[in-house]
PDB file of C-alpha atoms in Angstrom:
ATOM      1  CA  UNK A   1       5.097  34.378  25.647  1.00 58.00           C
ATOM      2  CA  UNK A   2       6.303  31.175  24.081  1.00 77.00           C
ATOM      3  CA  UNK A   3       5.513  30.019  20.530  1.00 86.00           C
ATOM      4  CA  UNK A   4       6.577  27.183  18.310  1.00 90.00           C
ATOM      5  CA  UNK A   5       9.426  28.132  15.503  1.00 90.00           C
ATOM      6  CA  UNK A   6       7.598  27.902  12.029  1.00 91.00           C
ATOM      7  CA  UNK A   7      11.062  26.413  11.000  1.00 92.00           C
ATOM      8  CA  UNK A   8      10.444  23.502  13.368  1.00 92.00           C
ATOM      9  CA  UNK A   9       6.861  22.764  12.630  1.00 92.00           C
ATOM     10  CA  UNK A  10       8.098  22.791   8.461  1.00 90.00           C
ATOM     11  CA  UNK A  11      10.874  20.266   9.572  1.00 91.00           C
ATOM     12  CA  UNK A  12       8.425  17.736  10.756  1.00 92.00           C
ATOM     13  CA  UNK A  13       6.148  18.244   7.931  1.00 88.00           C
ATOM     14  CA  UNK A  14       8.614  17.747   5.336  1.00 85.00           C
ATOM     15  CA  UNK A  15      10.081  14.910   7.210  1.00 86.00           C
ATOM     16  CA  UNK A  16       6.750  13.527   7.299  1.00 85.00           C
ATOM     17  CA  UNK A  17       5.746  13.811   3.440  1.00 79.00           C
ATOM     18  CA  UNK A  18       9.001  12.846   2.182  1.00 76.00           C
ATOM     19  CA  UNK A  19       9.415  10.028   4.652  1.00 77.00           C
ATOM     20  CA  UNK A  20      13.298  10.886   4.895  1.00 80.00           C
ATOM     21  CA  UNK A  21      15.294  13.125   7.078  1.00 84.00           C
ATOM     22  CA  UNK A  22      17.847  13.316   4.384  1.00 82.00           C
ATOM     23  CA  UNK A  23      15.383  14.381   1.747  1.00 76.00           C
ATOM     24  CA  UNK A  24      13.907  16.558   4.056  1.00 81.00           C
ATOM     25  CA  UNK A  25      17.066  18.061   4.875  1.00 83.00           C
ATOM     26  CA  UNK A  26      17.982  18.622   1.119  1.00 76.00           C
ATOM     27  CA  UNK A  27      14.733  20.124   0.379  1.00 74.00           C
ATOM     28  CA  UNK A  28      14.875  22.406   3.026  1.00 80.00           C
ATOM     29  CA  UNK A  29      18.546  23.590   2.437  1.00 78.00           C
ATOM     30  CA  UNK A  30      19.574  22.249   5.894  1.00 85.00           C
ATOM     31  CA  UNK A  31      21.879  18.857   7.097  1.00 87.00           C
ATOM     32  CA  UNK A  32      19.969  15.915   8.361  1.00 86.00           C
ATOM     33  CA  UNK A  33      21.470  16.342  12.047  1.00 89.00           C
ATOM     34  CA  UNK A  34      19.614  19.921  11.653  1.00 91.00           C
ATOM     35  CA  UNK A  35      16.347  18.669  10.916  1.00 91.00           C
ATOM     36  CA  UNK A  36      16.834  16.298  13.390  1.00 91.00           C
ATOM     37  CA  UNK A  37      17.657  18.743  16.083  1.00 93.00           C
ATOM     38  CA  UNK A  38      14.658  20.566  14.903  1.00 93.00           C
ATOM     39  CA  UNK A  39      12.335  17.797  15.566  1.00 93.00           C
ATOM     40  CA  UNK A  40      13.876  17.025  18.986  1.00 93.00           C
ATOM     41  CA  UNK A  41      13.231  20.621  20.108  1.00 93.00           C
ATOM     42  CA  UNK A  42       9.653  20.347  18.926  1.00 93.00           C
ATOM     43  CA  UNK A  43       9.344  17.316  21.353  1.00 93.00           C
ATOM     44  CA  UNK A  44      11.142  19.289  24.038  1.00 93.00           C
ATOM     45  CA  UNK A  45       9.150  22.249  23.759  1.00 92.00           C
ATOM     46  CA  UNK A  46       5.839  20.238  23.508  1.00 92.00           C
ATOM     47  CA  UNK A  47       7.148  17.422  25.904  1.00 92.00           C
ATOM     48  CA  UNK A  48       5.781  14.565  23.923  1.00 92.00           C
ATOM     49  CA  UNK A  49       7.412  12.012  21.760  1.00 93.00           C
ATOM     50  CA  UNK A  50       6.632  13.110  18.252  1.00 94.00           C
ATOM     51  CA  UNK A  51       8.421  10.433  16.222  1.00 92.00           C
ATOM     52  CA  UNK A  52       9.152   6.541  16.318  1.00 89.00           C
ATOM     53  CA  UNK A  53      12.347   5.463  14.637  1.00 79.00           C
ATOM     54  CA  UNK A  54      12.716   1.894  13.614  1.00 72.00           C
ATOM     55  CA  UNK A  55      15.985   1.571  11.564  1.00 65.00           C
ATOM     56  CA  UNK A  56      15.196   3.353   8.298  1.00 62.00           C
ATOM     57  CA  UNK A  57      11.759   3.849   8.748  1.00 68.00           C
ATOM     58  CA  UNK A  58       9.952   6.070  11.450  1.00 75.00           C
ATOM     59  CA  UNK A  59       6.430   6.819  12.040  1.00 86.00           C
ATOM     60  CA  UNK A  60       4.790   9.683  13.768  1.00 91.00           C
ATOM     61  CA  UNK A  61       2.908   9.054  17.061  1.00 93.00           C
ATOM     62  CA  UNK A  62      -0.596   9.924  18.021  1.00 93.00           C
ATOM     63  CA  UNK A  63       0.641  13.328  19.102  1.00 93.00           C
ATOM     64  CA  UNK A  64       2.723  13.710  16.151  1.00 92.00           C
ATOM     65  CA  UNK A  65       0.036  13.112  13.965  1.00 91.00           C
ATOM     66  CA  UNK A  66      -1.889  15.500  15.908  1.00 92.00           C
ATOM     67  CA  UNK A  67       0.960  18.127  15.423  1.00 94.00           C
ATOM     68  CA  UNK A  68       1.398  17.312  11.837  1.00 90.00           C
ATOM     69  CA  UNK A  69      -2.170  18.229  10.948  1.00 88.00           C
ATOM     70  CA  UNK A  70      -2.316  21.265  12.753  1.00 90.00           C
ATOM     71  CA  UNK A  71       1.147  21.956  11.608  1.00 90.00           C
ATOM     72  CA  UNK A  72       0.213  21.652   7.607  1.00 84.00           C
ATOM     73  CA  UNK A  73      -3.026  24.130   8.334  1.00 83.00           C
ATOM     74  CA  UNK A  74      -0.873  26.739  10.214  1.00 88.00           C
ATOM     75  CA  UNK A  75       2.129  26.800   7.510  1.00 85.00           C
ATOM     76  CA  UNK A  76      -0.607  26.434   4.516  1.00 77.00           C
ATOM     77  CA  UNK A  77      -2.198  29.956   6.155  1.00 80.00           C
ATOM     78  CA  UNK A  78       1.627  31.367   6.320  1.00 81.00           C
ATOM     79  CA  UNK A  79       2.446  30.438   2.793  1.00 74.00           C
ATOM     80  CA  UNK A  80      -0.891  31.758   1.602  1.00 70.00           C
ATOM     81  CA  UNK A  81      -0.463  35.105   3.274  1.00 74.00           C
ATOM     82  CA  UNK A  82       3.460  35.390   2.106  1.00 72.00           C
ATOM     83  CA  UNK A  83       2.414  34.630  -1.125  1.00 67.00           C
ATOM     84  CA  UNK A  84      -0.151  37.209  -1.264  1.00 66.00           C
ATOM     85  CA  UNK A  85       2.076  40.005  -0.170  1.00 68.00           C
ATOM     86  CA  UNK A  86       5.007  39.419  -1.491  1.00 62.00           C
ATOM     87  CA  UNK A  87       4.484  37.819  -5.315  1.00 54.00           C
ATOM     88  CA  UNK A  88       1.886  38.375  -8.062  1.00 57.00           C
ATOM     89  CA  UNK A  89      -1.071  36.684  -7.765  1.00 65.00           C
ATOM     90  CA  UNK A  90      -1.069  33.476  -9.927  1.00 73.00           C
ATOM     91  CA  UNK A  91      -4.580  31.946 -10.714  1.00 77.00           C
ATOM     92  CA  UNK A  92      -5.694  29.517 -13.285  1.00 84.00           C
ATOM     93  CA  UNK A  93      -6.409  25.849 -13.949  1.00 87.00           C
ATOM     94  CA  UNK A  94      -4.123  23.134 -14.208  1.00 90.00           C
ATOM     95  CA  UNK A  95      -4.926  19.621 -15.707  1.00 92.00           C
ATOM     96  CA  UNK A  96      -2.219  17.176 -13.970  1.00 92.00           C
ATOM     97  CA  UNK A  97      -2.375  13.423 -14.942  1.00 92.00           C
ATOM     98  CA  UNK A  98      -0.224  11.119 -12.300  1.00 90.00           C
ATOM     99  CA  UNK A  99       0.464   7.431 -12.278  1.00 88.00           C
ATOM    100  CA  UNK A 100      -2.062   5.758 -10.000  1.00 83.00           C
ATOM    101  CA  UNK A 101       0.751   4.389  -7.292  1.00 82.00           C
ATOM    102  CA  UNK A 102       2.250   8.024  -6.638  1.00 82.00           C
ATOM    103  CA  UNK A 103      -1.606   9.061  -6.661  1.00 78.00           C
ATOM    104  CA  UNK A 104      -2.123   6.916  -3.502  1.00 71.00           C
ATOM    105  CA  UNK A 105       1.337   7.091  -2.082  1.00 63.00           C
ATOM    106  CA  UNK A 106       3.364  10.553  -2.532  1.00 64.00           C
ATOM    107  CA  UNK A 107       1.222  13.381  -4.420  1.00 69.00           C
ATOM    108  CA  UNK A 108      -1.538  13.834  -2.549  1.00 67.00           C
ATOM    109  CA  UNK A 109       0.252  15.467   0.435  1.00 70.00           C
ATOM    110  CA  UNK A 110       2.489  17.615  -2.136  1.00 75.00           C
ATOM    111  CA  UNK A 111      -0.663  18.502  -3.925  1.00 78.00           C
ATOM    112  CA  UNK A 112      -2.368  19.121  -0.810  1.00 73.00           C
ATOM    113  CA  UNK A 113       0.500  21.630   0.155  1.00 72.00           C
ATOM    114  CA  UNK A 114       0.490  23.378  -3.364  1.00 78.00           C
ATOM    115  CA  UNK A 115      -3.309  23.786  -2.941  1.00 76.00           C
ATOM    116  CA  UNK A 116      -3.060  25.606   0.337  1.00 71.00           C
ATOM    117  CA  UNK A 117      -0.597  27.946  -0.767  1.00 71.00           C
ATOM    118  CA  UNK A 118      -2.003  28.647  -4.116  1.00 76.00           C
ATOM    119  CA  UNK A 119      -5.466  28.530  -3.252  1.00 78.00           C
ATOM    120  CA  UNK A 120      -6.417  30.411  -6.637  1.00 80.00           C
ATOM    121  CA  UNK A 121      -5.063  27.844  -8.674  1.00 84.00           C
ATOM    122  CA  UNK A 122      -7.409  25.026  -9.406  1.00 86.00           C
ATOM    123  CA  UNK A 123      -6.151  21.323  -9.799  1.00 87.00           C
ATOM    124  CA  UNK A 124      -7.752  18.913 -11.696  1.00 89.00           C
ATOM    125  CA  UNK A 125      -6.085  15.605 -11.142  1.00 89.00           C
ATOM    126  CA  UNK A 126      -6.459  12.294 -12.988  1.00 90.00           C
ATOM    127  CA  UNK A 127      -4.749   9.113 -12.339  1.00 87.00           C
ATOM    128  CA  UNK A 128      -3.903   6.160 -14.544  1.00 84.00           C
ATOM    129  CA  UNK A 129      -1.238   4.068 -16.190  1.00 82.00           C
ATOM    130  CA  UNK A 130       1.836   6.139 -17.271  1.00 83.00           C
ATOM    131  CA  UNK A 131       0.951   4.875 -21.122  1.00 83.00           C
ATOM    132  CA  UNK A 132      -2.966   6.122 -20.574  1.00 86.00           C
ATOM    133  CA  UNK A 133      -1.563   9.601 -19.544  1.00 89.00           C
ATOM    134  CA  UNK A 134       0.697   9.962 -22.351  1.00 87.00           C
ATOM    135  CA  UNK A 135      -2.024   9.085 -24.715  1.00 89.00           C
ATOM    136  CA  UNK A 136      -4.415  11.740 -23.072  1.00 91.00           C
ATOM    137  CA  UNK A 137      -1.820  14.187 -23.448  1.00 89.00           C
ATOM    138  CA  UNK A 138      -1.429  14.005 -26.994  1.00 87.00           C
ATOM    139  CA  UNK A 139      -5.311  14.603 -27.062  1.00 89.00           C
ATOM    140  CA  UNK A 140      -5.037  17.760 -25.327  1.00 88.00           C
ATOM    141  CA  UNK A 141      -6.442  16.142 -21.971  1.00 91.00           C
ATOM    142  CA  UNK A 142      -3.673  17.259 -19.740  1.00 92.00           C
ATOM    143  CA  UNK A 143      -1.080  20.268 -19.114  1.00 91.00           C
ATOM    144  CA  UNK A 144       1.398  18.529 -16.921  1.00 91.00           C
ATOM    145  CA  UNK A 145       1.837  14.847 -16.494  1.00 92.00           C
ATOM    146  CA  UNK A 146       4.389  12.718 -14.254  1.00 90.00           C
ATOM    147  CA  UNK A 147       5.206   9.306 -15.986  1.00 88.00           C
ATOM    148  CA  UNK A 148       7.177   6.254 -15.011  1.00 88.00           C
ATOM    149  CA  UNK A 149       9.660   4.988 -17.945  1.00 86.00           C
ATOM    150  CA  UNK A 150      12.434   3.204 -19.034  1.00 85.00           C
ATOM    151  CA  UNK A 151      13.807   5.519 -21.323  1.00 84.00           C
ATOM    152  CA  UNK A 152      13.117   9.362 -21.464  1.00 81.00           C
ATOM    153  CA  UNK A 153      10.067  10.519 -23.400  1.00 79.00           C
ATOM    154  CA  UNK A 154      10.203  13.177 -25.889  1.00 77.00           C
ATOM    155  CA  UNK A 155      10.424  16.797 -24.450  1.00 76.00           C
ATOM    156  CA  UNK A 156      10.289  15.290 -20.560  1.00 84.00           C
ATOM    157  CA  UNK A 157      12.495  16.403 -17.780  1.00 85.00           C
ATOM    158  CA  UNK A 158      13.860  13.559 -15.833  1.00 87.00           C
ATOM    159  CA  UNK A 159      13.235  14.635 -12.031  1.00 84.00           C
ATOM    160  CA  UNK A 160      14.399  10.961 -10.453  1.00 83.00           C
ATOM    161  CA  UNK A 161      15.925   7.814 -10.632  1.00 89.00           C
ATOM    162  CA  UNK A 162      13.815   5.052  -8.934  1.00 90.00           C
ATOM    163  CA  UNK A 163      15.130   1.798  -7.888  1.00 93.00           C
ATOM    164  CA  UNK A 164      12.373  -0.774  -8.201  1.00 96.00           C
ATOM    165  CA  UNK A 165      11.348  -3.170  -5.595  1.00 96.00           C
ATOM    166  CA  UNK A 166       9.371  -6.347  -4.720  1.00 97.00           C
ATOM    167  CA  UNK A 167       6.449  -5.352  -2.643  1.00 96.00           C
ATOM    168  CA  UNK A 168       4.238  -7.563  -0.260  1.00 96.00           C
ATOM    169  CA  UNK A 169       1.721  -7.410   2.263  1.00 94.00           C
ATOM    170  CA  UNK A 170       3.888  -8.476   5.191  1.00 93.00           C
ATOM    171  CA  UNK A 171       7.838  -8.828   5.357  1.00 90.00           C
ATOM    172  CA  UNK A 172       7.483 -12.665   6.105  1.00 91.00           C
ATOM    173  CA  UNK A 173       5.136 -13.300   3.137  1.00 93.00           C
ATOM    174  CA  UNK A 174       6.162 -16.979   1.895  1.00 90.00           C
ATOM    175  CA  UNK A 175       5.161 -18.274  -1.285  1.00 91.00           C
ATOM    176  CA  UNK A 176       4.793 -21.947  -2.788  1.00 85.00           C
ATOM    177  CA  UNK A 177       6.788 -23.579  -5.673  1.00 88.00           C
ATOM    178  CA  UNK A 178       5.602 -20.897  -8.077  1.00 93.00           C
ATOM    179  CA  UNK A 179       5.957 -17.140  -7.362  1.00 96.00           C
ATOM    180  CA  UNK A 180       2.472 -15.750  -7.524  1.00 96.00           C
ATOM    181  CA  UNK A 181       2.775 -12.289  -8.705  1.00 97.00           C
ATOM    182  CA  UNK A 182      -0.096  -9.486  -8.231  1.00 96.00           C
ATOM    183  CA  UNK A 183       0.541  -6.973 -11.352  1.00 95.00           C
ATOM    184  CA  UNK A 184      -1.561  -4.398 -13.737  1.00 90.00           C
ATOM    185  CA  UNK A 185      -2.658  -5.180 -17.011  1.00 87.00           C
ATOM    186  CA  UNK A 186      -0.143  -5.569 -19.944  1.00 87.00           C
ATOM    187  CA  UNK A 187       1.587  -2.448 -20.626  1.00 83.00           C
ATOM    188  CA  UNK A 188       2.627  -1.473 -17.110  1.00 88.00           C
ATOM    189  CA  UNK A 189       6.209  -1.098 -16.591  1.00 90.00           C
ATOM    190  CA  UNK A 190       6.223  -2.960 -13.225  1.00 93.00           C
ATOM    191  CA  UNK A 191       4.768  -6.261 -14.817  1.00 94.00           C
ATOM    192  CA  UNK A 192       7.291  -6.053 -18.013  1.00 94.00           C
ATOM    193  CA  UNK A 193       9.760  -5.747 -15.692  1.00 95.00           C
ATOM    194  CA  UNK A 194       8.963  -8.229 -13.307  1.00 96.00           C
ATOM    195  CA  UNK A 195       8.292 -10.833 -15.898  1.00 96.00           C
ATOM    196  CA  UNK A 196      11.453  -9.938 -17.590  1.00 95.00           C
ATOM    197  CA  UNK A 197      13.568 -10.612 -14.174  1.00 96.00           C
ATOM    198  CA  UNK A 198      12.055 -13.670 -13.220  1.00 96.00           C
ATOM    199  CA  UNK A 199      12.322 -15.178 -16.602  1.00 95.00           C
ATOM    200  CA  UNK A 200      16.265 -14.543 -16.775  1.00 96.00           C
ATOM    201  CA  UNK A 201      16.512 -15.548 -13.503  1.00 95.00           C
ATOM    202  CA  UNK A 202      14.611 -18.924 -14.078  1.00 95.00           C
ATOM    203  CA  UNK A 203      12.109 -18.650 -11.444  1.00 94.00           C
ATOM    204  CA  UNK A 204       9.031 -20.270 -11.682  1.00 95.00           C
ATOM    205  CA  UNK A 205       5.960 -17.758 -11.567  1.00 96.00           C
ATOM    206  CA  UNK A 206       2.530 -17.247 -12.241  1.00 96.00           C
ATOM    207  CA  UNK A 207       0.027 -14.000 -12.404  1.00 96.00           C
ATOM    208  CA  UNK A 208      -2.167 -14.785  -9.428  1.00 95.00           C
ATOM    209  CA  UNK A 209      -4.448 -11.506  -9.792  1.00 95.00           C
ATOM    210  CA  UNK A 210      -4.527  -8.576 -12.273  1.00 95.00           C
ATOM    211  CA  UNK A 211      -5.781  -5.016 -11.112  1.00 90.00           C
ATOM    212  CA  UNK A 212      -4.715  -1.916 -12.621  1.00 82.00           C
ATOM    213  CA  UNK A 213      -5.527   0.279  -9.596  1.00 82.00           C
ATOM    214  CA  UNK A 214      -3.294   0.248  -6.578  1.00 84.00           C
ATOM    215  CA  UNK A 215      -6.015  -0.299  -4.053  1.00 86.00           C
ATOM    216  CA  UNK A 216      -6.925  -3.307  -5.959  1.00 90.00           C
ATOM    217  CA  UNK A 217      -3.495  -4.666  -5.727  1.00 92.00           C
ATOM    218  CA  UNK A 218      -2.766  -3.417  -2.244  1.00 92.00           C
ATOM    219  CA  UNK A 219      -6.161  -5.479  -1.268  1.00 93.00           C
ATOM    220  CA  UNK A 220      -4.524  -8.832  -2.767  1.00 95.00           C
ATOM    221  CA  UNK A 221      -1.013  -8.150  -1.319  1.00 95.00           C
ATOM    222  CA  UNK A 222      -2.732  -7.961   2.135  1.00 94.00           C
ATOM    223  CA  UNK A 223      -4.836 -11.128   1.802  1.00 94.00           C
ATOM    224  CA  UNK A 224      -1.306 -12.774   0.410  1.00 94.00           C
ATOM    225  CA  UNK A 225      -2.324 -13.300  -2.968  1.00 95.00           C
ATOM    226  CA  UNK A 226       1.091 -12.905  -4.193  1.00 96.00           C
ATOM    227  CA  UNK A 227       3.794  -9.956  -4.682  1.00 97.00           C
ATOM    228  CA  UNK A 228       4.292  -7.067  -7.109  1.00 97.00           C
ATOM    229  CA  UNK A 229       6.726  -4.546  -8.306  1.00 96.00           C
ATOM    230  CA  UNK A 230       6.677  -0.906  -7.363  1.00 94.00           C
ATOM    231  CA  UNK A 231       9.018   2.094  -7.573  1.00 92.00           C
ATOM    232  CA  UNK A 232      10.308   2.656  -4.545  1.00 89.00           C
ATOM    233  CA  UNK A 233       9.431   6.130  -3.749  1.00 82.00           C
ATOM    234  CA  UNK A 234       5.740   4.927  -4.117  1.00 85.00           C
ATOM    235  CA  UNK A 235       5.702   2.190  -1.869  1.00 87.00           C
ATOM    236  CA  UNK A 236       2.932   2.816   0.275  1.00 84.00           C
ATOM    237  CA  UNK A 237       3.119   2.862   4.129  1.00 79.00           C
ATOM    238  CA  UNK A 238       0.766  -0.149   4.804  1.00 85.00           C
ATOM    239  CA  UNK A 239       2.875  -2.240   2.298  1.00 91.00           C
ATOM    240  CA  UNK A 240       6.391  -3.477   3.145  1.00 93.00           C
ATOM    241  CA  UNK A 241       9.370  -3.749   0.575  1.00 93.00           C
ATOM    242  CA  UNK A 242      10.116  -7.841   0.510  1.00 93.00           C
ATOM    243  CA  UNK A 243      14.014  -8.465   0.537  1.00 89.00           C
ATOM    244  CA  UNK A 244      14.709 -11.941  -0.198  1.00 87.00           C
ATOM    245  CA  UNK A 245      17.561 -13.312  -1.934  1.00 87.00           C
ATOM    246  CA  UNK A 246      15.856 -15.577  -3.977  1.00 91.00           C
ATOM    247  CA  UNK A 247      14.217 -12.792  -5.763  1.00 95.00           C
ATOM    248  CA  UNK A 248      15.983 -11.481  -8.776  1.00 96.00           C
ATOM    249  CA  UNK A 249      17.208  -7.799  -8.656  1.00 95.00           C
ATOM    250  CA  UNK A 250      14.938  -5.140 -10.718  1.00 95.00           C
ATOM    251  CA  UNK A 251      17.335  -2.165 -11.742  1.00 94.00           C
ATOM    252  CA  UNK A 252      15.894   1.402 -12.195  1.00 94.00           C
ATOM    253  CA  UNK A 253      13.226   3.386 -13.926  1.00 93.00           C
ATOM    254  CA  UNK A 254      12.863   7.055 -14.321  1.00 92.00           C
ATOM    255  CA  UNK A 255      10.440   9.254 -13.542  1.00 90.00           C
ATOM    256  CA  UNK A 256       9.811  12.193 -15.967  1.00 90.00           C
ATOM    257  CA  UNK A 257       7.598  15.451 -16.002  1.00 89.00           C
ATOM    258  CA  UNK A 258       6.219  16.408 -19.173  1.00 88.00           C
ATOM    259  CA  UNK A 259       5.008  19.782 -20.195  1.00 86.00           C
ATOM    260  CA  UNK A 260       1.809  19.464 -22.736  1.00 85.00           C
ATOM    261  CA  UNK A 261       0.538  22.966 -22.457  1.00 77.00           C
ATOM    262  CA  UNK A 262      -0.348  24.624 -25.866  1.00 70.00           C
ATOM    263  CA  UNK A 263      -0.320  28.138 -24.494  1.00 76.00           C
ATOM    264  CA  UNK A 264       1.291  30.095 -21.635  1.00 77.00           C
ATOM    265  CA  UNK A 265       0.031  28.755 -18.526  1.00 81.00           C
ATOM    266  CA  UNK A 266       1.767  30.497 -15.424  1.00 84.00           C
ATOM    267  CA  UNK A 267      -0.212  28.258 -12.976  1.00 85.00           C
ATOM    268  CA  UNK A 268       1.081  25.145 -14.633  1.00 86.00           C
ATOM    269  CA  UNK A 269       4.443  26.490 -14.582  1.00 84.00           C
ATOM    270  CA  UNK A 270       4.286  26.868 -10.783  1.00 82.00           C
ATOM    271  CA  UNK A 271       2.880  23.344 -10.658  1.00 85.00           C
ATOM    272  CA  UNK A 272       5.774  22.073 -12.420  1.00 84.00           C
ATOM    273  CA  UNK A 273       8.377  23.665 -10.262  1.00 81.00           C
ATOM    274  CA  UNK A 274       6.719  22.736  -7.010  1.00 80.00           C
ATOM    275  CA  UNK A 275       6.644  19.270  -8.083  1.00 82.00           C
ATOM    276  CA  UNK A 276      10.432  19.264  -9.643  1.00 79.00           C
ATOM    277  CA  UNK A 277      11.523  20.712  -6.376  1.00 73.00           C
ATOM    278  CA  UNK A 278       9.786  17.889  -4.091  1.00 72.00           C
ATOM    279  CA  UNK A 279      10.748  15.185  -6.136  1.00 73.00           C
ATOM    280  CA  UNK A 280      14.374  15.977  -6.983  1.00 68.00           C
ATOM    281  CA  UNK A 281      15.601  18.717  -3.985  1.00 57.00           C
ATOM    282  CA  UNK A 282      18.731  18.629  -5.325  1.00 55.00           C
ATOM    283  CA  UNK A 283      17.985  19.559  -8.909  1.00 48.00           C
TER     284      UNK A 283
END
């Protein structure tokens, strides 16, 4: 009887979630060629092309999308079963705060896998600007927050150093004499870094559109209202990094996890470890 190895399904799901063969290999403890080989074996076994690669980018084919959705369900059930019989059952509620750009681009997949693996843990997720998340945490509204910062917040764990990039709705975007910016409200680290870099490089610019929600910013970019700045790992699949020598370098920012539980919370500790493992698989 033929069967599909679970490790091959996990390789496909992890590559898709992390958008990187290298990061998937680090997370699964395998080399990048080994991950590629696992996906190739899936394609051979199913006689279907699952992944299309274009340089450093890749996307799932229609067959790959179908398999990805099914694989997530299979792996979720497998992990639930394994957890039930091999570890003490962990239950409880975790209040998590995440930056809006990560809520859209990265964490839904990760949190979906966590919820499948730990169905007895109730997640309450709120997205917003990093500064608002810290304010909410100071008021006892969150157990864990993920934040983006230029300097380490007190008692925070740095999980990633991320490059800041210019982002547009299309790769061939051209702008008039003044560079139009699509940014969040004042207090946003991306807005501040963009304005600093453009001022230092004496690049003429103007703020064309302000919206603190990534959905609104994405819509503006797709309408060619301007460009914005994001952390590279939070780049949505429907937007592109704008590589243009006329644009100044933006440097990097740190991504941090902050624990704000007031009393022991095993569910929160499970989530914290899970996020650390996914965001920085080499830690």
